[in-house]
XYZ file of C-alpha atoms in Angstrom:
621
model
C 0.000 0.000 0.000
C 1.342 3.405 -1.010
C 0.471 5.391 2.093
C 2.306 8.444 0.767
C -0.417 8.821 -1.873
C -3.257 8.830 0.673
C -4.616 12.190 1.766
C -7.492 13.654 3.747
C -7.953 17.065 5.351
C -10.838 17.931 7.707
C -12.885 21.061 7.069
C -11.814 21.401 3.450
C -13.014 20.020 0.124
C -12.275 16.597 1.679
C -14.759 17.031 4.543
C -17.496 19.644 4.444
C -21.156 20.305 5.088
C -23.158 19.855 1.889
C -26.552 20.621 3.404
C -27.363 21.703 6.930
C -27.306 18.097 8.169
C -25.367 16.175 5.494
C -21.600 15.947 5.370
C -19.502 14.902 2.386
C -16.278 13.051 3.116
C -13.600 12.287 0.531
C -10.364 10.346 0.589
C -7.593 10.458 -2.018
C -5.518 7.310 -2.639
C -2.992 6.135 -5.205
C -4.604 5.059 -8.453
C -5.356 1.338 -8.490
C -3.600 0.864 -5.157
C -6.576 0.422 -2.827
C -9.133 -2.386 -2.871
C -11.675 -0.853 -0.480
C -12.215 2.027 1.930
C -14.697 2.024 4.815
C -15.727 4.875 7.083
C -15.896 4.689 10.860
C -17.938 7.574 12.237
C -19.997 8.602 15.236
C -20.557 11.140 17.962
C -17.353 11.949 19.917
C -19.272 12.016 23.204
C -20.735 8.550 22.583
C -17.373 7.031 21.789
C -16.909 4.856 24.861
C -20.378 3.570 25.695
C -21.736 3.000 22.151
C -18.496 1.795 20.550
C -19.655 3.007 17.142
C -16.122 2.435 15.839
C -16.935 -1.267 15.558
C -19.224 -0.515 12.606
C -17.973 0.546 9.206
C -19.688 1.914 6.082
C -18.264 1.242 2.607
C -17.138 4.311 0.669
C -17.609 4.592 -3.076
C -14.650 4.824 -5.428
C -15.777 7.775 -7.507
C -13.512 9.769 -9.845
C -9.920 9.049 -10.835
C -7.000 10.989 -12.272
C -3.856 9.582 -13.848
C -2.290 9.337 -10.386
C -5.101 9.083 -7.816
C -8.491 7.596 -6.990
C -11.081 9.522 -4.989
C -13.448 7.811 -2.548
C -16.625 9.520 -1.358
C -19.486 9.109 1.087
C -22.360 11.213 2.404
C -23.127 10.914 6.101
C -24.965 12.734 8.862
C -24.858 13.077 12.634
C -27.956 13.251 14.898
C -26.216 15.589 17.321
C -24.359 17.622 14.666
C -20.933 16.450 15.827
C -18.692 13.889 14.163
C -15.570 11.876 14.799
C -14.423 9.705 11.915
C -11.582 7.673 10.443
C -10.945 5.270 7.556
C -10.378 1.544 7.264
C -8.235 1.067 4.159
C -7.455 -2.236 2.466
C -4.744 -2.246 -0.162
C -4.498 -4.435 -3.222
C -1.559 -6.100 -1.481
C -3.840 -7.237 1.378
C -2.597 -4.675 3.899
C -5.332 -3.239 6.152
C -4.670 0.042 7.966
C -6.467 2.559 10.139
C -6.109 6.157 8.922
C -7.036 9.057 11.172
C -5.909 12.374 12.577
C -2.493 11.038 13.599
C -1.815 9.095 10.441
C -1.656 5.328 9.872
C -1.899 2.574 12.464
C -2.478 -1.175 12.426
C -6.202 -1.887 12.284
C -6.601 -3.323 15.785
C -8.592 -2.747 18.969
C -6.027 -0.552 20.681
C -6.060 1.797 17.674
C -9.838 1.878 17.367
C -10.345 2.563 21.075
C -8.142 5.669 21.156
C -10.447 8.666 20.676
C -7.575 10.986 19.773
C -6.860 8.974 16.628
C -9.992 10.232 14.866
C -10.601 13.199 12.607
C -13.115 15.670 14.045
C -15.879 17.947 12.910
C -16.665 19.422 16.357
C -20.017 20.927 15.359
C -22.058 21.380 12.188
C -22.137 25.195 12.043
C -24.606 26.403 9.461
C -22.802 29.759 9.467
C -19.661 28.065 8.146
C -21.361 26.028 5.430
C -20.670 27.024 1.844
C -24.040 28.144 0.501
C -24.636 28.205 -3.232
C -27.459 30.466 -4.470
C -30.054 28.157 -5.984
C -30.826 30.493 -8.872
C -27.174 30.544 -9.907
C -27.270 26.803 -10.621
C -30.207 27.379 -12.964
C -28.641 30.193 -14.964
C -27.315 30.285 -18.523
C -25.141 33.391 -18.694
C -24.580 35.651 -21.684
C -21.507 37.876 -21.653
C -21.864 41.335 -23.177
C -18.971 43.618 -24.085
C -21.160 46.752 -24.023
C -19.226 48.846 -26.542
C -19.689 46.140 -29.189
C -23.151 44.646 -28.582
C -25.547 47.197 -30.096
C -25.698 50.961 -30.667
C -29.184 51.947 -29.566
C -28.597 55.676 -29.088
C -26.266 57.523 -31.439
C -26.635 60.733 -29.405
C -24.201 59.438 -26.765
C -21.571 58.159 -29.206
C -17.993 59.199 -28.348
C -16.065 61.392 -30.752
C -14.631 59.520 -33.734
C -17.173 56.717 -33.346
C -16.900 54.404 -36.348
C -19.879 53.044 -38.303
C -21.138 49.802 -36.770
C -19.079 46.838 -37.964
C -17.112 48.982 -40.404
C -13.787 47.392 -39.483
C -13.300 43.672 -39.925
C -10.600 43.731 -37.259
C -11.185 46.408 -34.579
C -8.249 48.170 -32.983
C -7.551 48.649 -29.305
C -8.704 52.282 -29.295
C -11.691 52.022 -31.659
C -15.202 53.046 -30.625
C -18.363 51.809 -32.358
C -21.038 53.255 -30.068
C -22.451 50.221 -28.262
C -24.572 51.209 -25.255
C -27.234 50.162 -22.738
C -30.067 51.251 -25.004
C -28.763 48.709 -27.486
C -29.050 46.024 -24.826
C -32.556 47.162 -23.897
C -33.597 47.037 -27.543
C -32.573 43.381 -27.812
C -34.011 41.845 -24.645
C -36.341 39.736 -26.783
C -33.231 38.187 -28.319
C -32.212 36.833 -24.914
C -35.693 35.571 -24.174
C -35.887 33.735 -27.489
C -32.421 32.270 -27.032
C -33.276 31.115 -23.505
C -30.732 33.256 -21.672
C -31.562 34.005 -18.025
C -28.413 35.836 -16.925
C -26.489 38.764 -18.444
C -22.877 39.386 -17.468
C -21.845 42.930 -18.368
C -18.211 43.837 -18.815
C -17.595 47.140 -16.956
C -20.156 49.888 -17.520
C -18.739 52.521 -15.143
C -17.180 55.788 -16.325
C -13.804 55.089 -17.937
C -11.611 56.393 -20.731
C -11.089 53.242 -22.782
C -13.515 51.211 -24.886
C -13.113 48.224 -22.559
C -13.784 50.229 -19.360
C -11.395 48.299 -17.114
C -9.652 51.599 -16.313
C -12.368 52.990 -14.042
C -12.631 56.739 -13.485
C -15.840 56.859 -11.424
C -17.378 53.718 -9.901
C -20.593 55.555 -8.986
C -21.471 56.643 -12.526
C -22.546 54.824 -15.671
C -20.202 55.655 -18.534
C -21.719 58.538 -20.482
C -21.189 56.651 -23.752
C -23.416 53.857 -22.420
C -26.233 55.934 -20.940
C -27.080 56.928 -17.382
C -28.336 55.465 -14.117
C -31.984 55.888 -15.061
C -31.443 53.846 -18.200
C -29.452 51.203 -16.353
C -32.206 50.912 -13.748
C -34.669 50.335 -16.573
C -32.411 47.645 -18.084
C -32.262 45.809 -14.741
C -36.003 46.097 -14.171
C -36.864 44.901 -17.671
C -34.426 42.011 -17.340
C -35.987 40.978 -14.037
C -39.470 41.088 -15.590
C -38.199 38.521 -18.084
C -36.529 36.315 -15.486
C -33.031 37.487 -16.450
C -30.455 38.140 -13.708
C -27.854 40.911 -14.045
C -24.164 40.707 -13.127
C -21.831 43.711 -13.125
C -18.057 43.658 -13.530
C -16.085 45.409 -10.771
C -12.423 46.362 -11.088
C -11.178 46.648 -7.517
C -7.587 45.611 -8.150
C -6.751 48.880 -9.897
C -8.130 52.216 -11.066
C -7.746 54.159 -14.292
C -5.096 56.837 -14.373
C -7.762 59.460 -15.184
C -9.544 58.816 -11.881
C -9.630 61.892 -9.603
C -7.805 59.985 -6.869
C -4.850 59.136 -9.099
C -4.778 62.554 -10.690
C -4.491 64.059 -7.194
C -1.482 61.828 -6.551
C 0.069 62.923 -9.857
C -0.444 66.569 -8.882
C 0.405 66.512 -5.161
C 2.702 63.521 -4.781
C 3.203 62.152 -1.308
C 1.165 65.001 0.224
C -1.952 63.789 -1.611
C -4.652 62.359 0.684
C -4.754 59.439 -1.763
C -1.040 58.689 -1.742
C -1.556 55.617 0.445
C -4.438 54.385 -1.695
C -1.867 52.929 -4.088
C 1.417 51.006 -4.000
C 3.881 53.775 -4.810
C 7.624 53.191 -4.596
C 8.928 56.610 -5.571
C 7.591 60.152 -5.914
C 6.778 61.768 -8.191
C 4.931 58.903 -9.881
C 6.342 58.286 -13.326
C 6.897 55.762 -16.112
C 8.703 55.555 -19.421
C 6.298 55.379 -22.375
C 6.882 52.748 -25.039
C 5.475 52.037 -28.489
C 2.894 49.854 -26.765
C 0.377 52.123 -25.058
C -0.346 49.451 -22.456
C 3.248 48.609 -21.491
C 6.147 50.122 -19.618
C 8.987 48.363 -17.806
C 9.993 51.435 -15.813
C 7.037 52.325 -13.565
C 7.459 53.846 -10.090
C 4.203 52.333 -8.793
C 2.472 48.953 -8.900
C -0.016 48.408 -11.700
C -2.146 45.791 -13.330
C 0.428 43.814 -15.305
C 2.775 46.467 -16.758
C 0.027 48.870 -17.788
C 0.958 52.365 -16.506
C -2.627 53.534 -16.978
C -3.992 51.138 -14.347
C -2.364 51.890 -10.948
C -2.972 49.136 -8.404
C -5.150 49.898 -5.372
C -3.963 49.201 -1.828
C -6.951 47.193 -0.581
C -5.350 46.826 2.846
C -5.906 50.549 3.353
C -9.012 51.255 5.449
C -10.094 54.220 3.338
C -9.803 52.183 0.159
C -11.792 49.359 1.751
C -14.590 51.691 2.832
C -14.701 53.267 -0.625
C -14.889 49.954 -2.500
C -17.343 48.348 -0.092
C -19.685 51.314 -0.471
C -19.564 50.777 -4.239
C -20.435 47.115 -3.784
C -23.381 47.954 -1.543
C -24.601 50.881 -3.672
C -25.253 48.973 -6.899
C -27.011 46.173 -5.039
C -29.285 48.320 -2.905
C -30.000 51.082 -5.440
C -30.245 49.029 -8.643
C -30.989 45.500 -7.433
C -28.155 43.808 -9.338
C -27.899 40.070 -8.732
C -24.184 39.363 -8.992
C -20.687 40.807 -9.018
C -17.892 39.591 -11.278
C -14.541 40.647 -9.803
C -11.696 41.447 -12.169
C -8.150 40.249 -11.356
C -9.581 38.831 -8.154
C -6.528 36.731 -7.296
C -4.338 39.836 -6.934
C -6.481 41.366 -4.156
C -5.938 40.353 -0.526
C -8.185 37.752 1.092
C -9.070 39.963 4.063
C -10.696 42.487 1.763
C -12.660 39.844 -0.133
C -14.061 38.480 3.145
C -15.331 41.935 4.013
C -16.700 42.293 0.498
C -18.550 38.975 0.850
C -20.160 40.051 4.123
C -21.263 43.440 2.781
C -22.782 41.922 -0.356
C -24.589 39.047 1.357
C -25.998 41.421 3.971
C -27.358 43.618 1.186
C -28.699 40.643 -0.792
C -28.496 37.176 0.797
C -28.658 35.295 -2.513
C -26.082 37.446 -4.325
C -23.694 35.533 -6.619
C -20.026 36.536 -6.266
C -17.737 35.463 -9.103
C -13.978 35.902 -9.128
C -11.766 36.109 -12.188
C -9.148 33.495 -11.363
C -7.501 31.385 -14.049
C -5.894 28.760 -11.803
C -6.717 26.479 -8.850
C -8.816 28.553 -6.482
C -9.458 26.665 -3.237
C -8.316 29.589 -1.077
C -11.110 31.812 -2.443
C -13.834 29.165 -2.355
C -14.203 28.318 1.328
C -17.609 30.002 1.576
C -16.490 33.366 2.940
C -15.200 35.040 -0.241
C -16.553 33.919 -3.644
C -19.221 31.487 -4.771
C -17.392 30.546 -7.952
C -14.601 31.534 -10.298
C -14.332 31.809 -14.046
C -13.524 28.164 -14.549
C -10.768 28.546 -17.125
C -8.752 25.624 -15.742
C -11.733 23.321 -16.345
C -12.592 24.578 -19.809
C -8.917 24.767 -20.818
C -8.828 20.985 -20.508
C -11.847 20.721 -22.819
C -10.287 23.027 -25.403
C -6.905 21.332 -25.125
C -8.447 17.998 -26.088
C -11.241 18.875 -28.499
C -9.739 21.908 -30.252
C -5.980 22.186 -29.779
C -5.448 18.404 -29.579
C -2.544 18.852 -27.191
C -3.681 16.324 -24.589
C -4.971 12.762 -24.777
C -8.506 11.659 -24.011
C -7.400 10.034 -20.766
C -5.653 13.269 -19.775
C -8.878 15.189 -20.477
C -10.855 12.948 -18.147
C -8.116 13.043 -15.538
C -7.970 16.832 -15.582
C -11.752 17.291 -15.398
C -11.913 14.867 -12.480
C -9.027 16.643 -10.783
C -10.791 19.989 -11.071
C -14.043 18.560 -9.682
C -12.218 17.151 -6.678
C -10.556 20.491 -5.891
C -13.833 21.963 -4.667
C -16.930 21.191 -2.654
C -19.809 19.715 -4.614
C -21.997 22.791 -4.145
C -19.099 24.885 -5.465
C -18.762 22.750 -8.596
C -22.442 23.339 -9.312
C -21.993 27.104 -9.775
C -18.506 27.403 -11.257
C -18.541 29.687 -14.308
C -17.714 27.708 -17.461
C -16.481 29.857 -20.351
C -15.119 28.665 -23.687
C -14.305 32.144 -24.953
C -14.603 35.701 -23.690
C -13.395 39.267 -24.199
C -9.965 38.042 -23.040
C -9.573 35.056 -25.386
C -9.901 34.147 -29.067
C -13.395 33.139 -30.107
C -14.313 29.472 -30.126
C -14.994 29.302 -33.871
C -11.604 30.811 -34.667
C -9.599 28.390 -32.557
C -11.733 25.592 -34.013
C -10.439 26.744 -37.428
C -13.980 27.612 -38.550
C -15.157 24.024 -38.077
C -18.728 24.672 -36.977
C -19.477 21.025 -36.238
C -16.520 20.964 -33.862
C -17.761 24.198 -32.289
C -21.171 22.597 -31.701
C -19.567 19.521 -30.187
C -17.424 21.571 -27.789
C -20.400 23.700 -26.755
C -22.524 20.618 -26.119
C -19.824 18.846 -24.114
C -19.367 21.919 -21.924
C -23.105 22.469 -21.404
C -23.348 18.852 -20.231
C -20.852 19.392 -17.401
C -21.247 20.614 -13.847
C -21.061 24.359 -13.422
C -22.972 27.129 -15.158
C -22.280 27.835 -18.835
C -21.667 31.299 -20.240
C -22.165 32.201 -23.899
C -20.026 35.014 -25.285
C -22.074 37.479 -27.318
C -22.231 36.531 -30.985
C -21.276 32.895 -30.576
C -24.916 32.046 -31.207
C -24.368 33.410 -34.743
C -20.933 31.778 -35.149
C -18.937 35.004 -34.918
C -15.188 34.661 -35.256
C -12.269 36.638 -33.855
C -8.664 36.139 -32.828
C -7.210 37.354 -29.529
C -7.921 40.750 -27.965
C -8.961 43.098 -29.564
C -10.188 40.955 -32.480
C -12.460 38.932 -30.177
C -14.352 42.177 -29.491
C -15.937 42.645 -32.903
C -19.289 44.347 -33.348
C -22.259 42.052 -32.882
C -23.747 40.891 -36.174
C -27.338 42.100 -36.423
C -27.797 41.902 -40.203
C -29.901 38.760 -40.814
C -28.064 37.919 -44.016
C -24.762 37.699 -42.109
C -26.059 35.586 -39.226
C -25.576 31.840 -39.043
C -29.144 30.817 -38.228
C -28.264 27.127 -38.067
C -25.809 27.848 -35.227
C -28.465 30.019 -33.585
C -31.040 27.226 -33.620
C -28.490 24.754 -32.317
C -27.479 27.077 -29.474
C -31.107 27.759 -28.620
C -31.864 24.018 -28.496
C -28.751 23.358 -26.400
C -29.708 26.033 -23.870
C -33.239 24.645 -23.643
C -31.891 21.123 -23.080
C -29.508 22.333 -20.384
C -32.245 24.246 -18.557
C -34.692 21.342 -18.721
C -32.198 18.862 -17.267
C -30.242 21.241 -15.042
C -30.972 19.482 -11.703
C -29.653 16.204 -13.071
C -26.549 17.815 -14.580
C -25.830 20.021 -11.566
C -26.475 17.559 -8.765
C -25.978 14.163 -10.373
C -23.031 11.835 -9.873
C -20.707 11.764 -12.840
C -19.948 8.341 -14.342
C -17.327 7.813 -17.010
C -18.728 4.738 -18.706
C -16.132 4.428 -21.413
C -13.350 6.401 -23.027
C -11.469 5.018 -25.999
C -8.252 6.650 -27.171
C -8.294 4.711 -30.441
C -11.832 5.556 -31.609
C -12.249 8.847 -29.740
C -15.461 7.719 -28.048
C -16.423 9.525 -24.826
C -19.325 7.907 -22.982
C -20.417 9.472 -19.686
C -23.530 9.854 -17.583
C -25.058 11.624 -14.591
C -27.244 9.851 -12.036
C -29.580 11.607 -9.610
C -32.778 10.615 -7.797
C -33.649 7.696 -10.035
C -32.851 9.429 -13.324
C -29.913 9.253 -15.643
C -28.660 11.350 -18.505
C -26.133 9.745 -20.807
C -23.993 11.283 -23.549
C -21.838 9.707 -26.239
C -19.407 11.898 -28.182
C -17.497 10.815 -31.254
C -14.214 12.735 -31.232
C -12.537 10.330 -33.636
C -12.068 10.325 -37.391
C -14.494 7.533 -38.289
C -18.219 6.919 -37.749
C -19.345 4.763 -34.845
C -22.582 2.843 -34.473
C -24.831 2.711 -31.456
C -28.216 1.284 -30.609
C -31.009 3.798 -31.011
C -33.114 4.357 -27.907
C -34.530 7.569 -26.449
C -32.077 9.973 -28.090
C -33.268 13.466 -27.175
C -30.495 15.687 -28.491
C -27.827 15.032 -31.103
C -25.801 16.230 -34.067
C -24.126 14.381 -36.947
C -26.395 11.387 -36.369
C -28.460 9.364 -38.808
C -30.584 6.256 -38.430
C -29.408 3.223 -40.428
C -32.478 1.230 -39.463
C -34.968 1.223 -36.610
C -32.358 -0.040 -34.136
C -28.972 1.336 -35.239
C -27.733 4.892 -35.647
C -24.503 6.182 -37.092
C -22.646 8.848 -35.182
C -20.320 10.714 -37.518
C -17.110 12.511 -36.457
C -17.885 15.618 -34.359
C -21.247 14.070 -33.512
C -22.871 13.380 -30.181
C -26.079 11.831 -28.873
C -27.747 12.375 -25.496
C -30.490 10.377 -23.812
C -32.390 10.647 -20.540
C -33.947 7.680 -18.780
C -34.803 6.242 -15.371
C -32.232 4.119 -13.599
C -35.000 1.667 -12.633
C -35.870 0.949 -16.265
C -32.222 0.766 -17.239
C -31.428 -1.750 -14.513
C -34.422 -3.852 -15.528
C -33.342 -3.887 -19.165
C -29.741 -4.641 -18.194
C -30.829 -7.888 -16.571
C -32.792 -9.100 -19.600
C -30.877 -7.843 -22.635
C -29.149 -10.260 -24.961
C -25.799 -8.765 -25.947
C -25.293 -8.567 -29.696
C -22.503 -6.873 -31.606
C -23.401 -3.837 -33.640
C -22.607 -3.136 -37.270
C -20.047 -5.459 -38.790
C -16.613 -3.936 -38.952
C -17.259 -1.473 -36.158
C -16.297 -1.653 -32.526
C -19.330 -2.670 -30.478
C -20.853 0.011 -28.312
C -23.462 -0.503 -25.638
C -27.006 0.778 -26.112
C -27.267 4.514 -25.670
C -29.815 4.311 -22.901
C -29.946 0.775 -21.609
C -26.416 -0.078 -20.463
C -24.805 2.266 -18.016
C -21.696 1.310 -16.105
C -22.203 1.659 -12.384
């Protein structure tokens, strides 16, 4: 037994309250090294007279990575206290006790020592990670306001270009997109099935992207005003659409009055300690790249001299930013905050931010922009989710870039799911492209069938999907700023087939959201040679199963209860062909599946093809 590969940590993603009275416990072991794991658990104050440690409960081997297996169990405690440990049997026949002090022989003297057990002293509801229910049910739509729609030409900035007049927009171009344009197209969201809008920054700023905030309490004049924004929020809410604003609290724009005071007055400025300044007067050496300097006397976002970094440990800065957070919730009833460069702001500030926001609106959704593993921010007292780039990067790396193997894809997705609590996984923000990345169609080399397959695979995962504006019409675009093209509103330029596919995919996701969010993931089969991915979710007697063909040749499957598919055709009443880039999804009851499993007569499928199990009657368990 490889004990060095075994890991558990109390009060973390390995042991946490899932509901007010249900606890999830996980154990990580070396892949293929452990035959069985059993849980010993009971009340610490009943340890001696009830001897609950003599009873064990089998744990389920759940997800695996290339190096580890994860075992899980859900348990409860009548008195909301728990002591627990693990009985582990290795493939080599070794049986060990694993608890708070490590490994011991599995014998009476070990079991009878109360100090050997892990503890959850009390189930505190205040400490439980709480996921807003509505967030799990949301399909987000990201809008880059300057490029979505120009609904009011009277507020266009100087030198505004005609809508869509440049095939490849520049970093400093303006096209006049505004909030009236969003208001004018609310029916578009309703028809598409969108029930959440994520706005890139809309506060007063100098740039077209608005991440260089000048005034956090004002709507940018090129977008409209507060009255118009209030109307947008109200009209969205009437249609069941939630609204999320983008806050830039890591840095300010260099045209902000606070920074301009520092430029003018130096270290005597009342705002001098609002920033991380190393030398006065503040200065930098301009370069040919407007957004870069390697000789800056103050900390910035990246090396952008026009975005001086805020000192969020400063009490005045904290009070200022927290008032902003509260203001837009209480005055405009926004539903969520997306936090830019969230990993570069201190944890103490984010905890205060969390408390202010949840006091103002208990079911607020707080989303951090973090591109890497994010456990430190997802303990329940800072963010609810992060932009799940690490998860979707694995999907893109396999399906689009083809830089990882199929087994590595599955390993990486499983690894990401085991980094966080289950309720966290359910509301992670899954993006395939955004204002910061090339568009999906472009990286897919304009292969629209591949784009559909990647979208479908992502929408069938845990977490909440986000559609970048224009993807529903198959818009293309390379990296920033090319990914920020003007939305295509001319019907003759829109890909209506992609629109109908996206609309159907959103509807399917919303209809089966509880099963996809809360179900247990099962990898039934992955095949490196054929490119078949066969996985399912089980929850409360139902099962949803998906088969994706990521290979170069057609595959053949038995036709039963297929509800959603592409690149599929029936060969006869029993057999369907799934072409490359195709997928097929079915939903069924586990009771019916188990009944059919016991009576089916296995027959190979089409001659010359590898046999696949029936789409909805044989699920691995």
